[in-house]
Amino acid sequence: GAGVSQSPSNKVTEKGKDVELRCDPISGHTALYWYRQSLGQGLEFLIYFQGNSAPDKSGLPSDRFSAERTGGSVSTLTIQRTQQEDSAVYLCASSPGQGMYGYTFGSGTRLTVV
Amino acid sequence: AQSVTQLDSQVPVFEEAPVELRCNYSSSVSVYLFWYVQYPNQGLQLLLKYLSGSTLVKGINGFEAEFNKSQTSFHLRKPSVHISDTAEYFCAVSDREEGAQKLVFGQGTRLTINP
């Protein structure tokens, strides 16, 4: 597609439920990133996929968070047993390769855990 | 590991005044540097980037930034701001020593333009 597409744009869920957030990167972009933006905070790196390499999961805050990227394209970020502190905007970005190209960001998914 | 410090969390300025948003990064031999802008309820958009060469980089919407290696800074400037520049601005760094695999972002600076 023309840009990075994220869905849903907004998600309200009850504490303890699982949620899945989807990211559709720009066609041909080999790198895909997930960041989290909490109120008053900067962007917190979560996970990074580059081609067929093993993902860099160093930013995932707990084992309740996981992500996969199927066929080198669409990615899904899953949060299990959601907690109120998981409330944030989850941003996905893609890049043609390494970070030197900069990222193209999606509009994000605003997750609210009640 | 790299880190980025944006010294001002909020900057209020009057319309048509000049503005400088400050950014410092932790020392490294070589880095790529970026400024992103986030307008209300939108995603992040690339303003400009420094990869190599001239230390003065020009971006969209009249913004420019200067890379200063000795001071490990990459401050963003605009000589005359408009109401439409009201947004949050993020500085980011990618470490070439670490393979430039990912960007590390600062905490952001909220720029508010007053009429």
PDB file of C-alpha atoms in Angstrom:
ATOM      1  CA  GLY A   1       0.000   0.000   0.000  1.00  0.00           C
ATOM      2  CA  ALA A   2       0.902   3.655  -0.111  1.00  0.00           C
ATOM      3  CA  GLY A   3       1.591   3.923   3.596  1.00  0.00           C
ATOM      4  CA  VAL A   4       1.845   1.914   6.791  1.00  0.00           C
ATOM      5  CA  SER A   5      -1.605   0.761   7.824  1.00  0.00           C
ATOM      6  CA  GLN A   6      -2.528  -0.118  11.383  1.00  0.00           C
ATOM      7  CA  SER A   7      -5.712  -1.602  12.721  1.00  0.00           C
ATOM      8  CA  PRO A   8      -7.741  -1.052  14.711  1.00  0.00           C
ATOM      9  CA  SER A   9      -7.212   2.668  15.191  1.00  0.00           C
ATOM     10  CA  ASN A  10      -8.773   2.458  18.638  1.00  0.00           C
ATOM     11  CA  LYS A  11      -9.228  -0.489  20.961  1.00  0.00           C
ATOM     12  CA  VAL A  12     -10.869  -0.563  24.366  1.00  0.00           C
ATOM     13  CA  THR A  13     -10.482  -3.798  26.255  1.00  0.00           C
ATOM     14  CA  GLU A  14     -11.132  -5.125  29.718  1.00  0.00           C
ATOM     15  CA  LYS A  15      -8.249  -5.865  32.039  1.00  0.00           C
ATOM     16  CA  GLY A  16      -7.146  -9.472  31.651  1.00  0.00           C
ATOM     17  CA  LYS A  17      -8.263  -9.858  28.043  1.00  0.00           C
ATOM     18  CA  ASP A  18      -5.895 -10.555  25.148  1.00  0.00           C
ATOM     19  CA  VAL A  19      -5.590  -8.087  22.261  1.00  0.00           C
ATOM     20  CA  GLU A  20      -4.079  -8.258  18.793  1.00  0.00           C
ATOM     21  CA  LEU A  21      -2.831  -5.211  16.948  1.00  0.00           C
ATOM     22  CA  ARG A  22      -2.131  -5.399  13.235  1.00  0.00           C
ATOM     23  CA  CYS A  23       0.407  -3.621  11.058  1.00  0.00           C
ATOM     24  CA  ASP A  24       0.574  -3.706   7.269  1.00  0.00           C
ATOM     25  CA  PRO A  25       3.892  -2.146   6.166  1.00  0.00           C
ATOM     26  CA  ILE A  26       4.772  -0.458   2.909  1.00  0.00           C
ATOM     27  CA  SER A  27       5.199  -3.033   0.184  1.00  0.00           C
ATOM     28  CA  GLY A  28       8.858  -3.945  -0.282  1.00  0.00           C
ATOM     29  CA  HIS A  29       9.995  -2.609   3.088  1.00  0.00           C
ATOM     30  CA  THR A  30      12.089  -5.304   4.702  1.00  0.00           C
ATOM     31  CA  ALA A  31      12.296  -3.778   8.184  1.00  0.00           C
ATOM     32  CA  LEU A  32       9.324  -3.440  10.545  1.00  0.00           C
ATOM     33  CA  TYR A  33       9.289  -1.896  13.998  1.00  0.00           C
ATOM     34  CA  TRP A  34       6.866  -1.646  16.894  1.00  0.00           C
ATOM     35  CA  TYR A  35       7.050   1.237  19.364  1.00  0.00           C
ATOM     36  CA  ARG A  36       4.864   2.237  22.279  1.00  0.00           C
ATOM     37  CA  GLN A  37       3.996   5.843  23.103  1.00  0.00           C
ATOM     38  CA  SER A  38       2.587   6.484  26.539  1.00  0.00           C
ATOM     39  CA  LEU A  39       1.203   9.810  27.728  1.00  0.00           C
ATOM     40  CA  GLY A  40       4.064  12.123  28.573  1.00  0.00           C
ATOM     41  CA  GLN A  41       6.643   9.576  27.493  1.00  0.00           C
ATOM     42  CA  GLY A  42       8.755   9.308  24.401  1.00  0.00           C
ATOM     43  CA  LEU A  43       8.683   6.394  22.026  1.00  0.00           C
ATOM     44  CA  GLU A  44       9.623   3.106  23.615  1.00  0.00           C
ATOM     45  CA  PHE A  45      11.101   0.505  21.296  1.00  0.00           C
ATOM     46  CA  LEU A  46       9.388  -2.880  21.507  1.00  0.00           C
ATOM     47  CA  ILE A  47      10.501  -5.182  18.697  1.00  0.00           C
ATOM     48  CA  TYR A  48      12.172  -5.094  15.292  1.00  0.00           C
ATOM     49  CA  PHE A  49      11.973  -7.438  12.304  1.00  0.00           C
ATOM     50  CA  GLN A  50      14.495  -7.365   9.455  1.00  0.00           C
ATOM     51  CA  GLY A  51      13.926  -9.703   6.544  1.00  0.00           C
ATOM     52  CA  ASN A  52      14.322 -13.347   7.528  1.00  0.00           C
ATOM     53  CA  SER A  53      16.579 -12.618  10.504  1.00  0.00           C
ATOM     54  CA  ALA A  54      15.559 -13.424  14.049  1.00  0.00           C
ATOM     55  CA  PRO A  55      13.623 -10.467  15.464  1.00  0.00           C
ATOM     56  CA  ASP A  56      15.173  -8.143  18.030  1.00  0.00           C
ATOM     57  CA  LYS A  57      12.803  -8.551  20.972  1.00  0.00           C
ATOM     58  CA  SER A  58      14.934  -6.637  23.442  1.00  0.00           C
ATOM     59  CA  GLY A  59      12.312  -3.966  24.055  1.00  0.00           C
ATOM     60  CA  LEU A  60       9.353  -6.159  24.939  1.00  0.00           C
ATOM     61  CA  PRO A  61       8.407  -5.193  28.513  1.00  0.00           C
ATOM     62  CA  SER A  62       7.196  -8.614  29.661  1.00  0.00           C
ATOM     63  CA  ASP A  63       6.423 -12.100  28.416  1.00  0.00           C
ATOM     64  CA  ARG A  64       2.802 -11.014  27.960  1.00  0.00           C
ATOM     65  CA  PHE A  65       3.946  -9.226  24.823  1.00  0.00           C
ATOM     66  CA  SER A  66       4.754 -11.061  21.613  1.00  0.00           C
ATOM     67  CA  ALA A  67       4.842 -10.280  17.920  1.00  0.00           C
ATOM     68  CA  GLU A  68       5.127 -12.126  14.685  1.00  0.00           C
ATOM     69  CA  ARG A  69       5.572 -11.192  11.082  1.00  0.00           C
ATOM     70  CA  THR A  70       4.122 -13.515   8.507  1.00  0.00           C
ATOM     71  CA  GLY A  71       5.590 -13.847   5.024  1.00  0.00           C
ATOM     72  CA  GLY A  72       7.863 -10.887   5.612  1.00  0.00           C
ATOM     73  CA  SER A  73       4.909  -8.530   5.433  1.00  0.00           C
ATOM     74  CA  VAL A  74       2.032  -8.129   7.891  1.00  0.00           C
ATOM     75  CA  SER A  75       2.866  -8.094  11.588  1.00  0.00           C
ATOM     76  CA  THR A  76       0.696  -8.754  14.621  1.00  0.00           C
ATOM     77  CA  LEU A  77       1.521  -7.542  18.123  1.00  0.00           C
ATOM     78  CA  THR A  78      -0.244  -9.586  20.791  1.00  0.00           C
ATOM     79  CA  ILE A  79      -0.687  -8.536  24.395  1.00  0.00           C
ATOM     80  CA  GLN A  80      -1.961 -11.246  26.702  1.00  0.00           C
ATOM     81  CA  ARG A  81      -3.781 -10.644  29.969  1.00  0.00           C
ATOM     82  CA  THR A  82      -3.800  -6.897  29.441  1.00  0.00           C
ATOM     83  CA  GLN A  83      -3.099  -4.572  32.369  1.00  0.00           C
ATOM     84  CA  GLN A  84      -4.015  -0.918  32.800  1.00  0.00           C
ATOM     85  CA  GLU A  85      -0.373   0.091  32.374  1.00  0.00           C
ATOM     86  CA  ASP A  86      -0.516  -1.341  28.849  1.00  0.00           C
ATOM     87  CA  SER A  87      -2.739   1.592  27.840  1.00  0.00           C
ATOM     88  CA  ALA A  88      -0.809   3.552  25.223  1.00  0.00           C
ATOM     89  CA  VAL A  89      -0.575   4.269  21.527  1.00  0.00           C
ATOM     90  CA  TYR A  90       1.167   1.442  19.706  1.00  0.00           C
ATOM     91  CA  LEU A  91       3.014   2.638  16.627  1.00  0.00           C
ATOM     92  CA  CYS A  92       4.259   0.525  13.786  1.00  0.00           C
ATOM     93  CA  ALA A  93       6.868   1.690  11.297  1.00  0.00           C
ATOM     94  CA  SER A  94       8.587   0.216   8.290  1.00  0.00           C
ATOM     95  CA  SER A  95      11.793   0.969   6.445  1.00  0.00           C
ATOM     96  CA  PRO A  96      13.451  -0.147   3.201  1.00  0.00           C
ATOM     97  CA  GLY A  97      16.358  -1.520   5.191  1.00  0.00           C
ATOM     98  CA  GLN A  98      18.478  -0.272   7.991  1.00  0.00           C
ATOM     99  CA  GLY A  99      17.676   2.672  10.206  1.00  0.00           C
ATOM    100  CA  MET A 100      19.645   5.131   8.109  1.00  0.00           C
ATOM    101  CA  TYR A 101      16.677   5.449   5.762  1.00  0.00           C
ATOM    102  CA  GLY A 102      14.401   6.637   8.510  1.00  0.00           C
ATOM    103  CA  TYR A 103      11.038   5.110   9.175  1.00  0.00           C
ATOM    104  CA  THR A 104       7.557   5.570   7.791  1.00  0.00           C
ATOM    105  CA  PHE A 105       5.100   5.396  10.658  1.00  0.00           C
ATOM    106  CA  GLY A 106       1.509   4.293  10.755  1.00  0.00           C
ATOM    107  CA  SER A 107      -1.119   6.331  12.563  1.00  0.00           C
ATOM    108  CA  GLY A 108      -1.040   3.995  15.526  1.00  0.00           C
ATOM    109  CA  THR A 109      -3.496   1.991  17.579  1.00  0.00           C
ATOM    110  CA  ARG A 110      -4.734   3.670  20.743  1.00  0.00           C
ATOM    111  CA  LEU A 111      -5.205   0.920  23.322  1.00  0.00           C
ATOM    112  CA  THR A 112      -7.218   1.605  26.453  1.00  0.00           C
ATOM    113  CA  VAL A 113      -7.423  -1.049  29.144  1.00  0.00           C
ATOM    114  CA  VAL A 114     -10.313  -0.532  31.553  1.00  0.00           C
TER     115      VAL A 114
ATOM    116  CA  ALA B   1      23.706   2.026  23.988  1.00  0.00           C
ATOM    117  CA  GLN B   2      22.583   5.256  22.505  1.00  0.00           C
ATOM    118  CA  SER B   3      20.349   7.700  24.327  1.00  0.00           C
ATOM    119  CA  VAL B   4      18.750  10.970  23.279  1.00  0.00           C
ATOM    120  CA  THR B   5      17.950  13.945  25.499  1.00  0.00           C
ATOM    121  CA  GLN B   6      15.520  16.632  24.461  1.00  0.00           C
ATOM    122  CA  LEU B   7      16.152  19.341  26.982  1.00  0.00           C
ATOM    123  CA  ASP B   8      12.773  21.048  26.784  1.00  0.00           C
ATOM    124  CA  SER B   9       9.531  19.147  27.241  1.00  0.00           C
ATOM    125  CA  GLN B  10       7.470  22.190  26.217  1.00  0.00           C
ATOM    126  CA  VAL B  11       8.321  25.286  24.193  1.00  0.00           C
ATOM    127  CA  PRO B  12       5.773  28.092  23.796  1.00  0.00           C
ATOM    128  CA  VAL B  13       6.523  30.773  21.215  1.00  0.00           C
ATOM    129  CA  PHE B  14       4.635  33.527  19.462  1.00  0.00           C
ATOM    130  CA  GLU B  15       3.724  33.270  15.813  1.00  0.00           C
ATOM    131  CA  GLU B  16       6.445  34.506  13.431  1.00  0.00           C
ATOM    132  CA  ALA B  17       9.096  34.239  16.158  1.00  0.00           C
ATOM    133  CA  PRO B  18      12.165  32.024  15.705  1.00  0.00           C
ATOM    134  CA  VAL B  19      12.404  28.744  17.561  1.00  0.00           C
ATOM    135  CA  GLU B  20      15.116  26.250  18.514  1.00  0.00           C
ATOM    136  CA  LEU B  21      14.371  22.786  19.858  1.00  0.00           C
ATOM    137  CA  ARG B  22      17.369  21.203  21.505  1.00  0.00           C
ATOM    138  CA  CYS B  23      18.573  17.639  21.148  1.00  0.00           C
ATOM    139  CA  ASN B  24      21.666  15.949  22.512  1.00  0.00           C
ATOM    140  CA  TYR B  25      22.688  12.332  22.065  1.00  0.00           C
ATOM    141  CA  SER B  26      25.149  10.150  23.915  1.00  0.00           C
ATOM    142  CA  SER B  27      28.565  10.050  22.379  1.00  0.00           C
ATOM    143  CA  SER B  28      29.364   7.730  19.532  1.00  0.00           C
ATOM    144  CA  VAL B  29      31.868   7.636  16.747  1.00  0.00           C
ATOM    145  CA  SER B  30      29.243   7.873  14.039  1.00  0.00           C
ATOM    146  CA  VAL B  31      25.505   8.283  14.039  1.00  0.00           C
ATOM    147  CA  TYR B  32      22.563   9.039  11.844  1.00  0.00           C
ATOM    148  CA  LEU B  33      20.254  11.711  13.242  1.00  0.00           C
ATOM    149  CA  PHE B  34      16.594  12.433  12.623  1.00  0.00           C
ATOM    150  CA  TRP B  35      13.822  14.819  13.573  1.00  0.00           C
ATOM    151  CA  TYR B  36      10.215  13.693  13.414  1.00  0.00           C
ATOM    152  CA  VAL B  37       7.035  15.719  13.877  1.00  0.00           C
ATOM    153  CA  GLN B  38       3.749  14.448  15.252  1.00  0.00           C
ATOM    154  CA  TYR B  39       0.706  16.633  14.616  1.00  0.00           C
ATOM    155  CA  PRO B  40      -2.292  16.147  16.932  1.00  0.00           C
ATOM    156  CA  ASN B  41      -3.911  12.746  16.493  1.00  0.00           C
ATOM    157  CA  GLN B  42      -1.553  11.749  13.709  1.00  0.00           C
ATOM    158  CA  GLY B  43       1.429   9.461  13.259  1.00  0.00           C
ATOM    159  CA  LEU B  44       5.043  10.616  13.112  1.00  0.00           C
ATOM    160  CA  GLN B  45       6.356  12.250   9.967  1.00  0.00           C
ATOM    161  CA  LEU B  46      10.013  12.634   9.029  1.00  0.00           C
ATOM    162  CA  LEU B  47      11.116  16.299   9.071  1.00  0.00           C
ATOM    163  CA  LEU B  48      14.765  15.888   8.169  1.00  0.00           C
ATOM    164  CA  LYS B  49      17.763  13.639   8.644  1.00  0.00           C
ATOM    165  CA  TYR B  50      21.539  13.824   8.812  1.00  0.00           C
ATOM    166  CA  LEU B  51      23.503  10.942   7.338  1.00  0.00           C
ATOM    167  CA  SER B  52      26.817  12.498   6.319  1.00  0.00           C
ATOM    168  CA  GLY B  53      28.306  15.511   4.577  1.00  0.00           C
ATOM    169  CA  SER B  54      27.160  19.054   5.285  1.00  0.00           C
ATOM    170  CA  THR B  55      26.352  19.565   8.941  1.00  0.00           C
ATOM    171  CA  LEU B  56      23.430  21.878   8.135  1.00  0.00           C
ATOM    172  CA  VAL B  57      20.426  19.902   7.020  1.00  0.00           C
ATOM    173  CA  LYS B  58      17.271  21.414   5.575  1.00  0.00           C
ATOM    174  CA  GLY B  59      13.923  19.718   5.897  1.00  0.00           C
ATOM    175  CA  ILE B  60      10.271  20.232   5.120  1.00  0.00           C
ATOM    176  CA  ASN B  61       8.161  23.180   6.264  1.00  0.00           C
ATOM    177  CA  GLY B  62      11.155  25.518   6.575  1.00  0.00           C
ATOM    178  CA  PHE B  63      12.890  23.597   9.362  1.00  0.00           C
ATOM    179  CA  GLU B  64      16.627  23.004   9.505  1.00  0.00           C
ATOM    180  CA  ALA B  65      19.001  21.326  11.933  1.00  0.00           C
ATOM    181  CA  GLU B  66      22.716  21.481  12.536  1.00  0.00           C
ATOM    182  CA  PHE B  67      24.844  18.509  13.466  1.00  0.00           C
ATOM    183  CA  ASN B  68      27.561  19.405  15.964  1.00  0.00           C
ATOM    184  CA  LYS B  69      29.826  16.437  16.580  1.00  0.00           C
ATOM    185  CA  SER B  70      31.918  18.033  19.317  1.00  0.00           C
ATOM    186  CA  GLN B  71      28.817  18.911  21.321  1.00  0.00           C
ATOM    187  CA  THR B  72      26.913  15.763  20.290  1.00  0.00           C
ATOM    188  CA  SER B  73      23.940  17.922  19.421  1.00  0.00           C
ATOM    189  CA  PHE B  74      21.398  18.152  16.628  1.00  0.00           C
ATOM    190  CA  HIS B  75      19.245  21.181  17.379  1.00  0.00           C
ATOM    191  CA  LEU B  76      16.210  21.964  15.246  1.00  0.00           C
ATOM    192  CA  ARG B  77      15.493  25.535  14.172  1.00  0.00           C
ATOM    193  CA  LYS B  78      12.983  27.570  12.244  1.00  0.00           C
ATOM    194  CA  PRO B  79      13.386  31.324  11.688  1.00  0.00           C
ATOM    195  CA  SER B  80       9.665  32.125  11.741  1.00  0.00           C
ATOM    196  CA  VAL B  81       6.999  29.767  13.030  1.00  0.00           C
ATOM    197  CA  HIS B  82       3.340  29.473  12.090  1.00  0.00           C
ATOM    198  CA  ILE B  83       0.308  28.322  14.020  1.00  0.00           C
ATOM    199  CA  SER B  84       0.366  25.155  11.922  1.00  0.00           C
ATOM    200  CA  ASP B  85       3.752  24.212  13.424  1.00  0.00           C
ATOM    201  CA  THR B  86       2.035  23.385  16.713  1.00  0.00           C
ATOM    202  CA  ALA B  87       2.986  19.728  17.245  1.00  0.00           C
ATOM    203  CA  GLU B  88       5.262  17.408  19.143  1.00  0.00           C
ATOM    204  CA  TYR B  89       8.791  17.038  17.838  1.00  0.00           C
ATOM    205  CA  PHE B  90      10.996  14.006  18.380  1.00  0.00           C
ATOM    206  CA  CYS B  91      14.730  13.724  17.913  1.00  0.00           C
ATOM    207  CA  ALA B  92      16.108  10.264  17.124  1.00  0.00           C
ATOM    208  CA  VAL B  93      19.496   8.659  16.634  1.00  0.00           C
ATOM    209  CA  SER B  94      20.662   5.513  14.904  1.00  0.00           C
ATOM    210  CA  ASP B  95      24.087   4.204  15.838  1.00  0.00           C
ATOM    211  CA  ARG B  96      26.208   3.196  12.871  1.00  0.00           C
ATOM    212  CA  GLU B  97      28.515   1.317  15.236  1.00  0.00           C
ATOM    213  CA  GLU B  98      25.570  -0.912  16.164  1.00  0.00           C
ATOM    214  CA  GLY B  99      24.658  -1.438  12.539  1.00  0.00           C
ATOM    215  CA  ALA B 100      22.046   1.309  12.441  1.00  0.00           C
ATOM    216  CA  GLN B 101      19.379  -1.296  13.142  1.00  0.00           C
ATOM    217  CA  LYS B 102      16.921   0.847  15.033  1.00  0.00           C
ATOM    218  CA  LEU B 103      16.177   4.394  16.084  1.00  0.00           C
ATOM    219  CA  VAL B 104      16.339   5.593  19.677  1.00  0.00           C
ATOM    220  CA  PHE B 105      13.959   8.473  20.323  1.00  0.00           C
ATOM    221  CA  GLY B 106      14.020  11.354  22.747  1.00  0.00           C
ATOM    222  CA  GLN B 107      11.103  12.162  25.038  1.00  0.00           C
ATOM    223  CA  GLY B 108       9.718  14.758  22.682  1.00  0.00           C
ATOM    224  CA  THR B 109       9.240  18.529  22.789  1.00  0.00           C
ATOM    225  CA  ARG B 110       5.759  19.976  22.570  1.00  0.00           C
ATOM    226  CA  LEU B 111       5.869  23.173  20.498  1.00  0.00           C
ATOM    227  CA  THR B 112       2.954  25.521  21.023  1.00  0.00           C
ATOM    228  CA  ILE B 113       2.552  28.553  18.801  1.00  0.00           C
ATOM    229  CA  ASN B 114       0.569  31.435  20.240  1.00  0.00           C
ATOM    230  CA  PRO B 115      -1.024  34.094  18.021  1.00  0.00           C
TER     231      PRO B 115
END
